[in-house]
JSON list of C-alpha atoms in Angstrom, two decimals:
[
{"chain": "A", "resi": 1, "resn": "MET", "atom": "CA", "xyz": [225.38, 82.17, 183.79]},
{"chain": "A", "resi": 2, "resn": "THR", "atom": "CA", "xyz": [221.72, 82.86, 184.62]},
{"chain": "A", "resi": 3, "resn": "GLN", "atom": "CA", "xyz": [220.13, 82.63, 188.03]},
{"chain": "A", "resi": 4, "resn": "ARG", "atom": "CA", "xyz": [216.35, 82.86, 188.37]},
{"chain": "A", "resi": 5, "resn": "GLY", "atom": "CA", "xyz": [214.86, 84.94, 191.15]},
{"chain": "A", "resi": 6, "resn": "ARG", "atom": "CA", "xyz": [211.37, 84.76, 192.64]},
{"chain": "A", "resi": 7, "resn": "THR", "atom": "CA", "xyz": [208.85, 82.45, 191.00]},
{"chain": "A", "resi": 8, "resn": "THR", "atom": "CA", "xyz": [205.77, 83.36, 193.08]},
{"chain": "A", "resi": 9, "resn": "PRO", "atom": "CA", "xyz": [203.94, 86.71, 193.28]},
{"chain": "A", "resi": 10, "resn": "PRO", "atom": "CA", "xyz": [205.41, 88.82, 196.11]},
{"chain": "A", "resi": 11, "resn": "ARG", "atom": "CA", "xyz": [203.27, 90.18, 198.92]},
{"chain": "A", "resi": 12, "resn": "SER", "atom": "CA", "xyz": [202.36, 93.82, 199.27]},
{"chain": "A", "resi": 13, "resn": "PRO", "atom": "CA", "xyz": [203.60, 95.68, 202.36]},
{"chain": "A", "resi": 14, "resn": "ASP", "atom": "CA", "xyz": [200.17, 94.99, 203.95]},
{"chain": "A", "resi": 15, "resn": "GLY", "atom": "CA", "xyz": [200.66, 91.24, 203.48]},
{"chain": "A", "resi": 16, "resn": "ARG", "atom": "CA", "xyz": [198.18, 90.76, 200.62]},
{"chain": "A", "resi": 17, "resn": "ARG", "atom": "CA", "xyz": [199.18, 89.04, 197.41]},
{"chain": "A", "resi": 18, "resn": "ARG", "atom": "CA", "xyz": [199.43, 91.15, 194.28]},
{"chain": "A", "resi": 19, "resn": "PRO", "atom": "CA", "xyz": [196.91, 90.49, 191.49]},
{"chain": "A", "resi": 20, "resn": "PRO", "atom": "CA", "xyz": [197.73, 87.26, 189.64]},
{"chain": "A", "resi": 21, "resn": "ALA", "atom": "CA", "xyz": [199.03, 87.27, 186.08]},
{"chain": "A", "resi": 22, "resn": "GLY", "atom": "CA", "xyz": [196.34, 88.18, 183.58]},
{"chain": "A", "resi": 23, "resn": "GLU", "atom": "CA", "xyz": [194.61, 90.77, 185.74]},
{"chain": "A", "resi": 24, "resn": "ARG", "atom": "CA", "xyz": [195.16, 94.39, 184.82]},
{"chain": "A", "resi": 25, "resn": "SER", "atom": "CA", "xyz": [197.31, 96.26, 187.30]},
{"chain": "A", "resi": 26, "resn": "PRO", "atom": "CA", "xyz": [199.75, 99.15, 186.89]},
{"chain": "A", "resi": 27, "resn": "GLN", "atom": "CA", "xyz": [203.34, 98.01, 186.46]},
{"chain": "A", "resi": 28, "resn": "PRO", "atom": "CA", "xyz": [205.54, 99.75, 189.04]},
{"chain": "A", "resi": 29, "resn": "ARG", "atom": "CA", "xyz": [208.59, 101.45, 187.64]},
{"chain": "A", "resi": 30, "resn": "VAL", "atom": "CA", "xyz": [211.89, 99.82, 188.57]},
{"chain": "A", "resi": 31, "resn": "SER", "atom": "CA", "xyz": [214.61, 102.20, 189.72]},
{"chain": "A", "resi": 32, "resn": "LYS", "atom": "CA", "xyz": [217.93, 101.23, 188.17]},
{"chain": "A", "resi": 33, "resn": "GLU", "atom": "CA", "xyz": [219.62, 103.54, 190.68]},
{"chain": "A", "resi": 34, "resn": "ARG", "atom": "CA", "xyz": [218.20, 101.54, 193.60]},
{"chain": "A", "resi": 35, "resn": "VAL", "atom": "CA", "xyz": [219.28, 98.26, 192.03]},
{"chain": "A", "resi": 36, "resn": "ASP", "atom": "CA", "xyz": [222.75, 99.71, 191.36]},
{"chain": "A", "resi": 37, "resn": "ALA", "atom": "CA", "xyz": [223.01, 100.85, 194.98]},
{"chain": "A", "resi": 38, "resn": "VAL", "atom": "CA", "xyz": [222.46, 97.25, 196.11]},
{"chain": "A", "resi": 39, "resn": "VAL", "atom": "CA", "xyz": [224.58, 95.49, 193.48]},
{"chain": "A", "resi": 40, "resn": "ARG", "atom": "CA", "xyz": [227.64, 97.75, 193.32]},
{"chain": "A", "resi": 41, "resn": "PRO", "atom": "CA", "xyz": [228.89, 97.28, 196.91]},
{"chain": "A", "resi": 42, "resn": "VAL", "atom": "CA", "xyz": [228.41, 93.51, 196.63]},
{"chain": "A", "resi": 43, "resn": "VAL", "atom": "CA", "xyz": [230.55, 93.37, 193.48]},
{"chain": "A", "resi": 44, "resn": "ALA", "atom": "CA", "xyz": [233.19, 95.63, 195.06]},
{"chain": "A", "resi": 45, "resn": "GLY", "atom": "CA", "xyz": [233.20, 93.58, 198.25]},
{"chain": "A", "resi": 46, "resn": "ALA", "atom": "CA", "xyz": [233.95, 90.47, 196.19]},
{"chain": "A", "resi": 47, "resn": "GLY", "atom": "CA", "xyz": [237.00, 92.22, 194.68]},
{"chain": "A", "resi": 48, "resn": "TYR", "atom": "CA", "xyz": [235.60, 93.07, 191.24]},
{"chain": "A", "resi": 49, "resn": "ASP", "atom": "CA", "xyz": [234.56, 96.14, 189.27]},
{"chain": "A", "resi": 50, "resn": "LEU", "atom": "CA", "xyz": [230.97, 96.66, 188.13]},
{"chain": "A", "resi": 51, "resn": "GLU", "atom": "CA", "xyz": [231.39, 97.29, 184.40]},
{"chain": "A", "resi": 52, "resn": "ASP", "atom": "CA", "xyz": [227.73, 97.48, 183.46]},
{"chain": "A", "resi": 53, "resn": "LEU", "atom": "CA", "xyz": [224.26, 97.01, 184.92]},
{"chain": "A", "resi": 54, "resn": "ALA", "atom": "CA", "xyz": [221.05, 96.89, 182.90]},
{"chain": "A", "resi": 55, "resn": "VAL", "atom": "CA", "xyz": [217.46, 96.26, 183.96]},
{"chain": "A", "resi": 56, "resn": "SER", "atom": "CA", "xyz": [214.86, 95.31, 181.34]},
{"chain": "A", "resi": 57, "resn": "ARG", "atom": "CA", "xyz": [211.59, 93.46, 181.03]},
{"chain": "A", "resi": 58, "resn": "ALA", "atom": "CA", "xyz": [211.04, 90.08, 179.36]},
{"chain": "A", "resi": 59, "resn": "GLY", "atom": "CA", "xyz": [207.33, 89.33, 179.48]},
{"chain": "A", "resi": 60, "resn": "ARG", "atom": "CA", "xyz": [206.25, 89.41, 183.13]},
{"chain": "A", "resi": 61, "resn": "ARG", "atom": "CA", "xyz": [209.80, 89.12, 184.41]},
{"chain": "A", "resi": 62, "resn": "HIS", "atom": "CA", "xyz": [212.51, 91.66, 184.98]},
{"chain": "A", "resi": 63, "resn": "VAL", "atom": "CA", "xyz": [216.00, 90.77, 183.75]},
{"chain": "A", "resi": 64, "resn": "VAL", "atom": "CA", "xyz": [218.98, 92.18, 185.64]},
{"chain": "A", "resi": 65, "resn": "ARG", "atom": "CA", "xyz": [222.21, 91.91, 183.64]},
{"chain": "A", "resi": 66, "resn": "VAL", "atom": "CA", "xyz": [225.42, 92.51, 185.56]},
{"chain": "A", "resi": 67, "resn": "THR", "atom": "CA", "xyz": [228.86, 92.63, 183.93]},
{"chain": "A", "resi": 68, "resn": "ILE", "atom": "CA", "xyz": [231.94, 92.38, 186.15]},
{"chain": "A", "resi": 69, "resn": "ASP", "atom": "CA", "xyz": [235.69, 92.38, 185.68]},
{"chain": "A", "resi": 70, "resn": "GLY", "atom": "CA", "xyz": [238.81, 92.01, 187.81]},
{"chain": "A", "resi": 71, "resn": "ASP", "atom": "CA", "xyz": [242.60, 92.17, 187.68]},
{"chain": "A", "resi": 72, "resn": "ARG", "atom": "CA", "xyz": [242.84, 88.37, 187.85]},
{"chain": "A", "resi": 73, "resn": "GLY", "atom": "CA", "xyz": [240.03, 87.78, 185.36]},
{"chain": "A", "resi": 74, "resn": "VAL", "atom": "CA", "xyz": [236.70, 86.16, 186.17]},
{"chain": "A", "resi": 75, "resn": "SER", "atom": "CA", "xyz": [236.12, 82.39, 186.29]},
{"chain": "A", "resi": 76, "resn": "LEU", "atom": "CA", "xyz": [232.84, 80.49, 186.20]},
{"chain": "A", "resi": 77, "resn": "ASP", "atom": "CA", "xyz": [233.19, 79.79, 189.92]},
{"chain": "A", "resi": 78, "resn": "ASP", "atom": "CA", "xyz": [233.67, 83.52, 190.55]},
{"chain": "A", "resi": 79, "resn": "ILE", "atom": "CA", "xyz": [230.51, 84.28, 188.58]},
{"chain": "A", "resi": 80, "resn": "ALA", "atom": "CA", "xyz": [228.55, 81.71, 190.59]},
{"chain": "A", "resi": 81, "resn": "ASP", "atom": "CA", "xyz": [229.77, 83.19, 193.89]},
{"chain": "A", "resi": 82, "resn": "VAL", "atom": "CA", "xyz": [228.95, 86.76, 192.87]},
{"chain": "A", "resi": 83, "resn": "SER", "atom": "CA", "xyz": [225.56, 85.68, 191.53]},
{"chain": "A", "resi": 84, "resn": "ARG", "atom": "CA", "xyz": [224.59, 84.11, 194.86]},
{"chain": "A", "resi": 85, "resn": "ALA", "atom": "CA", "xyz": [225.80, 87.16, 196.79]},
{"chain": "A", "resi": 86, "resn": "ILE", "atom": "CA", "xyz": [223.88, 89.62, 194.58]},
{"chain": "A", "resi": 87, "resn": "SER", "atom": "CA", "xyz": [220.70, 87.53, 194.72]},
{"chain": "A", "resi": 88, "resn": "ALA", "atom": "CA", "xyz": [220.86, 87.43, 198.52]},
{"chain": "A", "resi": 89, "resn": "ALA", "atom": "CA", "xyz": [221.50, 91.19, 198.68]},
{"chain": "A", "resi": 90, "resn": "LEU", "atom": "CA", "xyz": [218.53, 91.97, 196.40]},
{"chain": "A", "resi": 91, "resn": "ASP", "atom": "CA", "xyz": [216.23, 89.80, 198.53]},
{"chain": "A", "resi": 92, "resn": "ALA", "atom": "CA", "xyz": [217.51, 91.43, 201.73]},
{"chain": "A", "resi": 93, "resn": "ALA", "atom": "CA", "xyz": [217.00, 94.92, 200.28]},
{"chain": "A", "resi": 94, "resn": "GLU", "atom": "CA", "xyz": [213.39, 94.10, 199.42]},
{"chain": "A", "resi": 95, "resn": "GLU", "atom": "CA", "xyz": [212.78, 92.71, 202.89]},
{"chain": "A", "resi": 96, "resn": "ALA", "atom": "CA", "xyz": [214.04, 95.97, 204.39]},
{"chain": "A", "resi": 97, "resn": "GLU", "atom": "CA", "xyz": [212.89, 98.59, 201.87]},
{"chain": "A", "resi": 98, "resn": "GLY", "atom": "CA", "xyz": [209.98, 97.08, 199.93]},
{"chain": "A", "resi": 99, "resn": "ASP", "atom": "CA", "xyz": [209.71, 96.02, 196.30]},
{"chain": "A", "resi": 100, "resn": "LEU", "atom": "CA", "xyz": [212.86, 96.52, 194.30]},
{"chain": "A", "resi": 101, "resn": "LEU", "atom": "CA", "xyz": [212.05, 94.18, 191.38]},
{"chain": "A", "resi": 102, "resn": "PRO", "atom": "CA", "xyz": [208.29, 93.43, 191.55]},
{"chain": "A", "resi": 103, "resn": "GLY", "atom": "CA", "xyz": [207.29, 89.97, 190.39]},
{"chain": "A", "resi": 104, "resn": "GLU", "atom": "CA", "xyz": [209.76, 87.42, 189.04]},
{"chain": "A", "resi": 105, "resn": "TYR", "atom": "CA", "xyz": [213.25, 88.31, 187.93]},
{"chain": "A", "resi": 106, "resn": "GLU", "atom": "CA", "xyz": [216.27, 86.71, 186.32]},
{"chain": "A", "resi": 107, "resn": "LEU", "atom": "CA", "xyz": [219.79, 87.61, 187.33]},
{"chain": "A", "resi": 108, "resn": "GLU", "atom": "CA", "xyz": [222.47, 87.27, 184.64]},
{"chain": "A", "resi": 109, "resn": "ILE", "atom": "CA", "xyz": [226.12, 87.69, 185.62]},
{"chain": "A", "resi": 110, "resn": "SER", "atom": "CA", "xyz": [228.86, 87.75, 183.00]},
{"chain": "A", "resi": 111, "resn": "SER", "atom": "CA", "xyz": [232.50, 88.75, 182.63]},
{"chain": "A", "resi": 112, "resn": "ARG", "atom": "CA", "xyz": [233.52, 91.71, 180.52]},
{"chain": "A", "resi": 113, "resn": "GLY", "atom": "CA", "xyz": [235.04, 89.74, 177.64]},
{"chain": "A", "resi": 114, "resn": "VAL", "atom": "CA", "xyz": [237.59, 90.89, 175.05]},
{"chain": "A", "resi": 115, "resn": "ASP", "atom": "CA", "xyz": [234.99, 92.17, 172.58]},
{"chain": "A", "resi": 116, "resn": "ARG", "atom": "CA", "xyz": [234.13, 95.24, 174.66]},
{"chain": "A", "resi": 117, "resn": "PRO", "atom": "CA", "xyz": [236.04, 98.46, 173.93]},
{"chain": "A", "resi": 118, "resn": "LEU", "atom": "CA", "xyz": [238.87, 99.61, 176.20]},
{"chain": "A", "resi": 119, "resn": "THR", "atom": "CA", "xyz": [237.75, 102.97, 177.58]},
{"chain": "A", "resi": 120, "resn": "LEU", "atom": "CA", "xyz": [239.07, 103.23, 181.14]},
{"chain": "A", "resi": 121, "resn": "PRO", "atom": "CA", "xyz": [242.63, 103.09, 182.52]},
{"chain": "A", "resi": 122, "resn": "ARG", "atom": "CA", "xyz": [241.92, 99.75, 184.19]},
{"chain": "A", "resi": 123, "resn": "HIS", "atom": "CA", "xyz": [240.80, 98.27, 180.86]},
{"chain": "A", "resi": 124, "resn": "TRP", "atom": "CA", "xyz": [244.15, 99.13, 179.29]},
{"chain": "A", "resi": 125, "resn": "ARG", "atom": "CA", "xyz": [246.08, 97.89, 182.32]},
{"chain": "A", "resi": 126, "resn": "ARG", "atom": "CA", "xyz": [244.33, 94.51, 182.22]},
{"chain": "A", "resi": 127, "resn": "ASN", "atom": "CA", "xyz": [245.16, 94.08, 178.54]},
{"chain": "A", "resi": 128, "resn": "VAL", "atom": "CA", "xyz": [248.90, 94.83, 178.59]},
{"chain": "A", "resi": 129, "resn": "GLY", "atom": "CA", "xyz": [250.61, 92.65, 175.98]},
{"chain": "A", "resi": 130, "resn": "ARG", "atom": "CA", "xyz": [247.59, 92.46, 173.70]},
{"chain": "A", "resi": 131, "resn": "LEU", "atom": "CA", "xyz": [247.29, 93.82, 170.18]},
{"chain": "A", "resi": 132, "resn": "VAL", "atom": "CA", "xyz": [244.70, 96.58, 169.83]},
{"chain": "A", "resi": 133, "resn": "LYS", "atom": "CA", "xyz": [243.26, 98.83, 167.16]},
{"chain": "A", "resi": 134, "resn": "VAL", "atom": "CA", "xyz": [242.79, 102.37, 168.44]},
{"chain": "A", "resi": 135, "resn": "SER", "atom": "CA", "xyz": [242.71, 106.03, 167.48]},
{"chain": "A", "resi": 136, "resn": "ALA", "atom": "CA", "xyz": [245.82, 107.50, 169.11]},
{"chain": "A", "resi": 137, "resn": "ALA", "atom": "CA", "xyz": [246.32, 111.27, 168.90]},
{"chain": "A", "resi": 138, "resn": "GLY", "atom": "CA", "xyz": [243.92, 111.42, 165.96]},
{"chain": "A", "resi": 139, "resn": "ARG", "atom": "CA", "xyz": [245.55, 108.59, 163.99]},
{"chain": "A", "resi": 140, "resn": "GLN", "atom": "CA", "xyz": [244.14, 105.07, 163.60]},
{"chain": "A", "resi": 141, "resn": "VAL", "atom": "CA", "xyz": [246.80, 102.50, 164.51]},
{"chain": "A", "resi": 142, "resn": "THR", "atom": "CA", "xyz": [247.17, 98.83, 165.34]},
{"chain": "A", "resi": 143, "resn": "ALA", "atom": "CA", "xyz": [249.60, 98.51, 168.22]},
{"chain": "A", "resi": 144, "resn": "ARG", "atom": "CA", "xyz": [250.66, 96.32, 171.11]},
{"chain": "A", "resi": 145, "resn": "ILE", "atom": "CA", "xyz": [250.12, 97.62, 174.63]},
{"chain": "A", "resi": 146, "resn": "LYS", "atom": "CA", "xyz": [253.53, 97.71, 176.34]},
{"chain": "A", "resi": 147, "resn": "SER", "atom": "CA", "xyz": [252.37, 99.26, 179.61]},
{"chain": "A", "resi": 148, "resn": "ALA", "atom": "CA", "xyz": [249.46, 101.24, 181.03]},
{"chain": "A", "resi": 149, "resn": "GLY", "atom": "CA", "xyz": [248.94, 103.60, 183.95]},
{"chain": "A", "resi": 150, "resn": "ASP", "atom": "CA", "xyz": [246.52, 106.18, 185.26]},
{"chain": "A", "resi": 151, "resn": "GLU", "atom": "CA", "xyz": [247.83, 108.90, 182.93]},
{"chain": "A", "resi": 152, "resn": "GLY", "atom": "CA", "xyz": [248.20, 107.01, 179.68]},
{"chain": "A", "resi": 153, "resn": "VAL", "atom": "CA", "xyz": [249.54, 103.98, 177.84]},
{"chain": "A", "resi": 154, "resn": "THR", "atom": "CA", "xyz": [252.72, 102.98, 176.04]},
{"chain": "A", "resi": 155, "resn": "LEU", "atom": "CA", "xyz": [252.11, 101.49, 172.60]},
{"chain": "A", "resi": 156, "resn": "ASP", "atom": "CA", "xyz": [254.39, 99.63, 170.22]},
{"chain": "A", "resi": 157, "resn": "VAL", "atom": "CA", "xyz": [253.40, 100.66, 166.70]},
{"chain": "A", "resi": 158, "resn": "ASP", "atom": "CA", "xyz": [255.38, 98.61, 164.18]},
{"chain": "A", "resi": 159, "resn": "GLY", "atom": "CA", "xyz": [258.46, 98.70, 166.39]},
{"chain": "A", "resi": 160, "resn": "THR", "atom": "CA", "xyz": [258.09, 102.37, 167.33]},
{"chain": "A", "resi": 161, "resn": "VAL", "atom": "CA", "xyz": [257.24, 102.97, 170.99]},
{"chain": "A", "resi": 162, "resn": "GLN", "atom": "CA", "xyz": [254.80, 105.79, 171.66]},
{"chain": "A", "resi": 163, "resn": "GLU", "atom": "CA", "xyz": [253.39, 107.16, 174.90]},
{"chain": "A", "resi": 164, "resn": "VAL", "atom": "CA", "xyz": [249.82, 108.36, 174.58]},
{"chain": "A", "resi": 165, "resn": "ALA", "atom": "CA", "xyz": [247.70, 110.08, 177.23]},
{"chain": "A", "resi": 166, "resn": "HIS", "atom": "CA", "xyz": [244.26, 108.64, 177.92]},
{"chain": "A", "resi": 167, "resn": "ALA", "atom": "CA", "xyz": [242.74, 111.95, 176.77]},
{"chain": "A", "resi": 168, "resn": "ASP", "atom": "CA", "xyz": [244.25, 111.33, 173.32]},
{"chain": "A", "resi": 169, "resn": "LEU", "atom": "CA", "xyz": [243.02, 107.74, 173.04]},
{"chain": "A", "resi": 170, "resn": "GLY", "atom": "CA", "xyz": [239.80, 106.58, 171.46]},
{"chain": "A", "resi": 171, "resn": "PRO", "atom": "CA", "xyz": [238.12, 103.31, 172.47]},
{"chain": "A", "resi": 172, "resn": "GLY", "atom": "CA", "xyz": [240.56, 100.44, 171.94]},
{"chain": "A", "resi": 173, "resn": "ARG", "atom": "CA", "xyz": [239.52, 97.16, 170.33]},
{"chain": "A", "resi": 174, "resn": "VAL", "atom": "CA", "xyz": [241.46, 94.00, 171.20]},
{"chain": "A", "resi": 175, "resn": "GLN", "atom": "CA", "xyz": [242.52, 92.14, 168.06]},
{"chain": "A", "resi": 176, "resn": "LEU", "atom": "CA", "xyz": [242.41, 88.35, 167.89]},
{"chain": "A", "resi": 177, "resn": "GLU", "atom": "CA", "xyz": [245.79, 86.81, 167.13]},
{"chain": "A", "resi": 178, "resn": "PHE", "atom": "CA", "xyz": [246.46, 83.38, 165.68]},
{"chain": "A", "resi": 179, "resn": "THR", "atom": "CA", "xyz": [249.86, 81.74, 166.21]},
{"chain": "A", "resi": 180, "resn": "HIS", "atom": "CA", "xyz": [251.13, 79.37, 163.55]},
{"chain": "A", "resi": 181, "resn": "TRP", "atom": "CA", "xyz": [252.61, 76.07, 164.74]},
{"chain": "A", "resi": 182, "resn": "GLY", "atom": "CA", "xyz": [256.05, 76.92, 163.45]},
{"chain": "A", "resi": 183, "resn": "GLU", "atom": "CA", "xyz": [256.03, 80.15, 165.46]},
{"chain": "A", "resi": 184, "resn": "VAL", "atom": "CA", "xyz": [255.40, 78.47, 168.80]},
{"chain": "A", "resi": 185, "resn": "GLU", "atom": "CA", "xyz": [258.50, 78.58, 170.94]},
{"chain": "A", "resi": 186, "resn": "GLY", "atom": "CA", "xyz": [259.99, 75.12, 171.37]},
{"chain": "A", "resi": 187, "resn": "ALA", "atom": "CA", "xyz": [257.84, 73.55, 168.64]},
{"chain": "A", "resi": 188, "resn": "ASP", "atom": "CA", "xyz": [260.87, 72.33, 166.64]},
{"chain": "A", "resi": 189, "resn": "GLU", "atom": "CA", "xyz": [262.46, 70.82, 169.73]},
{"chain": "A", "resi": 190, "resn": "ASP", "atom": "CA", "xyz": [259.26, 68.93, 170.54]},
{"chain": "A", "resi": 191, "resn": "ASP", "atom": "CA", "xyz": [259.10, 67.61, 166.98]},
{"chain": "A", "resi": 192, "resn": "GLU", "atom": "CA", "xyz": [262.67, 66.31, 167.24]},
{"chain": "A", "resi": 193, "resn": "ILE", "atom": "CA", "xyz": [261.92, 64.60, 170.54]},
{"chain": "A", "resi": 194, "resn": "ASP", "atom": "CA", "xyz": [258.81, 62.96, 169.10]},
{"chain": "A", "resi": 195, "resn": "GLU", "atom": "CA", "xyz": [260.79, 61.69, 166.09]},
{"chain": "A", "resi": 196, "resn": "GLU", "atom": "CA", "xyz": [263.44, 60.19, 168.36]},
{"chain": "A", "resi": 197, "resn": "ASP", "atom": "CA", "xyz": [260.77, 58.43, 170.42]},
{"chain": "A", "resi": 198, "resn": "GLU", "atom": "CA", "xyz": [259.23, 56.97, 167.28]},
{"chain": "A", "resi": 199, "resn": "GLU", "atom": "CA", "xyz": [262.64, 55.58, 166.11]},
{"chain": "A", "resi": 200, "resn": "ARG", "atom": "CA", "xyz": [263.04, 53.80, 169.45]}
]
């Protein structure tokens, strides 16, 4: 989801407009640390973790990309709520402290997704039950996460359960799994019921 920020040139602290587009003027440097200091407490206050924050330029605009995650996952409604809260916080910070993101900006909020590597204890905890490929104690394995805590994880490697400390784990990659129709629990029973209904 993308939310656009200001669309008109902001005023200087003395109340004068900045030079319009096309006129040469030095581009002020944006402090990612200042932006992070505004965004992080908003994300935490909404009950999520700030997984990543990036600030870049796209033409005359700044683009602020925020990635969040939570124990219950992140829905589109959640992203919309967090986006509005962050946008309001950025505007309030500029009102109080001066330019934070000079000119126009776009705010992009996204969830972490399953394609990002598992590197922190909370990443492993939120993916219990999933199949992952990971370097565990120096050996590359594909295993299912049985449980995860602050000290390490329990992996099922081809039926063998292993406990591995986080210090001995490399970045984990969630593996996509495809279930065949015949493997779905209750599929045969449903087929029988459908056949009976057709005979009637």
